[in-house]
Amino acid sequence: MASILAMLLGQNLENYPDRIAIARRMPRPVAVYSTDTATMATIVFGNDEATVYNGTVGRPSVTVMASVDQITDVSQLKMKGAGLLPVGFFTKRGLHVLGEIARHRLVVKGLLTHTVTALRFIAVISVVE
Amino acid sequence: MTEELKFFSPEWCEAAVPLVNSHEATIKGFKDAATFTHRMAFTCAERGLVTHMEWKEGKVSSWSGPQYDESDLWLVIDAGLATWQAAASGASEGGKFLLAGKIKFKKGPMSAAIENAGAFNNFLLSWGKVPTDWDV
């Protein structure tokens, strides 16, 4: 899980360097738990680098608990405005993701208290230009 | 009785091509099959097995042993024999094995796996239609 997230994050920041600034604005870790592989990873963002750890590290402000398919869907949502304009949610895939969140099939802990961080996280892992 | 072909042997790869290309779910799973033209490698490093394949517009045009330069390969994907066998049997999906670190992207964009996850999962499932001798 950590190696896949690290590869995805590294390739994204290389392909879309404007997202480095978004990553720098994430002061606290974000964790991802894959419900169908029972694996967890935590991304800790720093000024010069981001580090992905296996398991939980620090006190993540946002924890995403999702299936592989849901993680795949989330990482295909288009985000604009430094991650603050979640235009990808207004698509068929985005509405499906919102439905899964509403039904608690996809859990985003911290979504209401750290909404901006949650949106920025989607922006840095999204493969959509 | 159909003869079982050694997994990832040239004969196995040749037999898999029409089965992959006739697997409708694989084609439907591409983000855009019409532009999916790439060379890639599927390997089982633990057994020293390397195969190279070429996709043209969402269809496999060739699959055999190593034939391309490393620099020509868009993706290099590796897994252990047990993982490939489980994916081919449908015991679990390729995407789950990928996230669990059992299928490894040695080279290539992760975006390819994410955007074409449906095709990848069904591509691996189509391997299960090949009469396979897994004792390699």
Short mmCIF file of N, CA, C and O in Angstrom, two decimals, chain B residues 67-117:
data_model
loop_
_atom_site.label_atom_id
_atom_site.label_comp_id
_atom_site.label_asym_id
_atom_site.label_seq_id
_atom_site.Cartn_x
_atom_site.Cartn_y
_atom_site.Cartn_z
N GLN B 67 11.46 -9.50 -26.43
CA GLN B 67 11.79 -9.12 -27.80
C GLN B 67 12.04 -7.62 -27.95
O GLN B 67 12.54 -7.20 -29.00
N TYR B 68 11.71 -6.83 -26.94
CA TYR B 68 11.88 -5.38 -27.07
C TYR B 68 12.98 -4.89 -26.13
O TYR B 68 13.28 -5.53 -25.12
N ASP B 69 13.54 -3.73 -26.49
CA ASP B 69 14.49 -3.09 -25.58
C ASP B 69 13.72 -2.59 -24.36
O ASP B 69 12.55 -2.19 -24.47
N GLU B 70 14.39 -2.58 -23.24
CA GLU B 70 13.79 -2.09 -21.99
C GLU B 70 13.20 -0.68 -22.18
O GLU B 70 12.13 -0.36 -21.67
N SER B 71 13.91 0.13 -22.96
CA SER B 71 13.47 1.52 -23.15
C SER B 71 12.17 1.61 -23.95
O SER B 71 11.49 2.63 -23.92
N ASP B 72 11.84 0.54 -24.69
CA ASP B 72 10.60 0.54 -25.49
C ASP B 72 9.39 0.14 -24.67
O ASP B 72 8.25 0.23 -25.14
N LEU B 73 9.65 -0.36 -23.46
CA LEU B 73 8.54 -0.89 -22.66
C LEU B 73 7.89 0.25 -21.86
O LEU B 73 8.57 0.97 -21.13
N TRP B 74 6.60 0.35 -22.01
CA TRP B 74 5.83 1.37 -21.29
C TRP B 74 5.59 0.94 -19.84
O TRP B 74 5.67 1.74 -18.92
N LEU B 75 5.28 -0.33 -19.67
CA LEU B 75 5.03 -0.88 -18.33
C LEU B 75 5.82 -2.17 -18.15
O LEU B 75 5.96 -2.95 -19.10
N VAL B 76 6.30 -2.38 -16.95
CA VAL B 76 6.88 -3.67 -16.57
C VAL B 76 6.18 -4.07 -15.27
O VAL B 76 6.27 -3.36 -14.26
N ILE B 77 5.45 -5.18 -15.32
CA ILE B 77 4.63 -5.59 -14.19
C ILE B 77 5.05 -6.99 -13.75
O ILE B 77 5.10 -7.91 -14.57
N ASP B 78 5.34 -7.11 -12.47
CA ASP B 78 5.86 -8.37 -11.94
C ASP B 78 5.02 -8.86 -10.77
O ASP B 78 4.45 -8.08 -10.02
N ALA B 79 4.95 -10.18 -10.66
CA ALA B 79 4.30 -10.79 -9.48
C ALA B 79 4.84 -12.19 -9.31
O ALA B 79 5.44 -12.76 -10.24
N GLY B 80 4.61 -12.74 -8.14
CA GLY B 80 4.99 -14.12 -7.88
C GLY B 80 4.00 -15.07 -8.57
O GLY B 80 2.88 -14.67 -8.93
N LEU B 81 4.42 -16.30 -8.72
CA LEU B 81 3.59 -17.28 -9.43
C LEU B 81 2.23 -17.46 -8.75
O LEU B 81 1.19 -17.51 -9.42
N ALA B 82 2.23 -17.56 -7.43
CA ALA B 82 0.98 -17.76 -6.70
C ALA B 82 0.01 -16.61 -6.92
O ALA B 82 -1.21 -16.80 -7.02
N THR B 83 0.55 -15.39 -7.03
CA THR B 83 -0.30 -14.22 -7.25
C THR B 83 -0.90 -14.24 -8.65
O THR B 83 -2.10 -14.00 -8.83
N TRP B 84 -0.06 -14.53 -9.65
CA TRP B 84 -0.60 -14.60 -11.02
C TRP B 84 -1.68 -15.67 -11.10
O TRP B 84 -2.71 -15.49 -11.74
N GLN B 85 -1.44 -16.81 -10.45
CA GLN B 85 -2.40 -17.92 -10.50
C GLN B 85 -3.71 -17.51 -9.83
O GLN B 85 -4.80 -17.80 -10.34
N ALA B 86 -3.60 -16.82 -8.70
CA ALA B 86 -4.80 -16.38 -7.98
C ALA B 86 -5.58 -15.35 -8.80
O ALA B 86 -6.81 -15.36 -8.85
N ALA B 87 -4.87 -14.44 -9.44
CA ALA B 87 -5.54 -13.42 -10.26
C ALA B 87 -6.23 -14.06 -11.45
O ALA B 87 -7.35 -13.68 -11.80
N ALA B 88 -5.58 -15.04 -12.06
CA ALA B 88 -6.17 -15.71 -13.22
C ALA B 88 -7.40 -16.52 -12.84
O ALA B 88 -8.34 -16.66 -13.62
N SER B 89 -7.40 -17.03 -11.62
CA SER B 89 -8.54 -17.85 -11.17
C SER B 89 -9.71 -17.00 -10.71
O SER B 89 -10.81 -17.51 -10.49
N GLY B 90 -9.46 -15.70 -10.51
CA GLY B 90 -10.53 -14.83 -10.03
C GLY B 90 -10.64 -14.83 -8.51
O GLY B 90 -11.58 -14.28 -7.95
N ALA B 91 -9.67 -15.44 -7.84
CA ALA B 91 -9.70 -15.48 -6.37
C ALA B 91 -9.70 -14.06 -5.81
O ALA B 91 -10.29 -13.80 -4.76
N SER B 92 -9.01 -13.17 -6.50
CA SER B 92 -9.02 -11.75 -6.12
C SER B 92 -8.66 -10.94 -7.36
O SER B 92 -8.12 -11.48 -8.32
N GLU B 93 -8.99 -9.65 -7.33
CA GLU B 93 -8.75 -8.82 -8.51
C GLU B 93 -7.31 -8.29 -8.55
O GLU B 93 -6.68 -8.11 -7.51
N GLY B 94 -6.87 -8.02 -9.76
CA GLY B 94 -5.53 -7.50 -9.95
C GLY B 94 -5.28 -6.22 -9.17
O GLY B 94 -4.21 -6.03 -8.60
N GLY B 95 -6.29 -5.34 -9.14
CA GLY B 95 -6.14 -4.07 -8.44
C GLY B 95 -5.88 -4.27 -6.95
O GLY B 95 -5.12 -3.52 -6.33
N LYS B 96 -6.51 -5.27 -6.38
CA LYS B 96 -6.31 -5.55 -4.95
C LYS B 96 -4.90 -6.08 -4.70
O LYS B 96 -4.25 -5.71 -3.73
N PHE B 97 -4.45 -6.95 -5.61
CA PHE B 97 -3.08 -7.46 -5.48
C PHE B 97 -2.07 -6.31 -5.63
O PHE B 97 -1.03 -6.30 -4.99
N LEU B 98 -2.41 -5.38 -6.50
CA LEU B 98 -1.51 -4.24 -6.73
C LEU B 98 -1.39 -3.39 -5.46
O LEU B 98 -0.30 -3.04 -5.03
N LEU B 99 -2.54 -3.10 -4.87
CA LEU B 99 -2.53 -2.27 -3.67
C LEU B 99 -1.90 -3.01 -2.49
O LEU B 99 -1.32 -2.38 -1.60
N ALA B 100 -2.03 -4.32 -2.50
CA ALA B 100 -1.43 -5.11 -1.42
C ALA B 100 0.06 -5.32 -1.65
O ALA B 100 0.74 -5.92 -0.82
N GLY B 101 0.56 -4.83 -2.80
CA GLY B 101 1.99 -4.95 -3.08
C GLY B 101 2.40 -6.30 -3.63
O GLY B 101 3.59 -6.59 -3.75
N LYS B 102 1.41 -7.13 -3.98
CA LYS B 102 1.76 -8.45 -4.51
C LYS B 102 2.01 -8.41 -6.01
O LYS B 102 2.75 -9.22 -6.55
N ILE B 103 1.32 -7.50 -6.70
CA ILE B 103 1.65 -7.21 -8.09
C ILE B 103 2.40 -5.89 -8.07
O ILE B 103 1.95 -4.92 -7.46
N LYS B 104 3.58 -5.90 -8.68
CA LYS B 104 4.44 -4.70 -8.59
C LYS B 104 4.63 -4.05 -9.95
O LYS B 104 4.88 -4.72 -10.94
N PHE B 105 4.47 -2.73 -9.95
CA PHE B 105 4.79 -1.94 -11.13
C PHE B 105 6.29 -1.62 -11.09
O PHE B 105 6.72 -0.78 -10.32
N LYS B 106 7.07 -2.32 -11.88
CA LYS B 106 8.52 -2.08 -11.90
C LYS B 106 8.83 -0.84 -12.74
O LYS B 106 9.85 -0.19 -12.53
N LYS B 107 7.98 -0.58 -13.70
CA LYS B 107 8.19 0.58 -14.56
C LYS B 107 6.83 1.02 -15.10
O LYS B 107 5.98 0.18 -15.40
N GLY B 108 6.67 2.33 -15.24
CA GLY B 108 5.47 2.82 -15.89
C GLY B 108 4.59 3.65 -14.99
O GLY B 108 4.76 3.65 -13.77
N PRO B 109 3.66 4.37 -15.59
CA PRO B 109 2.80 5.28 -14.82
C PRO B 109 1.70 4.54 -14.05
O PRO B 109 0.99 3.70 -14.61
N MET B 110 1.57 4.88 -12.78
CA MET B 110 0.49 4.32 -11.97
C MET B 110 -0.87 4.72 -12.53
O MET B 110 -1.86 4.02 -12.38
N SER B 111 -0.89 5.90 -13.18
CA SER B 111 -2.16 6.38 -13.74
C SER B 111 -2.72 5.36 -14.74
O SER B 111 -3.94 5.23 -14.88
N ALA B 112 -1.83 4.63 -15.40
CA ALA B 112 -2.28 3.63 -16.38
C ALA B 112 -3.09 2.54 -15.69
O ALA B 112 -4.13 2.10 -16.19
N ALA B 113 -2.63 2.13 -14.52
CA ALA B 113 -3.33 1.07 -13.77
C ALA B 113 -4.65 1.59 -13.23
O ALA B 113 -5.66 0.87 -13.23
N ILE B 114 -4.65 2.85 -12.79
CA ILE B 114 -5.86 3.41 -12.19
C ILE B 114 -6.94 3.64 -13.25
O ILE B 114 -8.08 3.23 -13.09
N GLU B 115 -6.52 4.28 -14.34
CA GLU B 115 -7.51 4.62 -15.37
C GLU B 115 -8.02 3.39 -16.13
O GLU B 115 -9.10 3.42 -16.71
N ASN B 116 -7.21 2.34 -16.15
CA ASN B 116 -7.60 1.14 -16.89
C ASN B 116 -7.77 -0.06 -15.96
O ASN B 116 -7.54 -1.20 -16.36
N ALA B 117 -8.17 0.22 -14.72
CA ALA B 117 -8.27 -0.84 -13.71
C ALA B 117 -9.23 -1.95 -14.15
O ALA B 117 -8.95 -3.13 -13.96
#
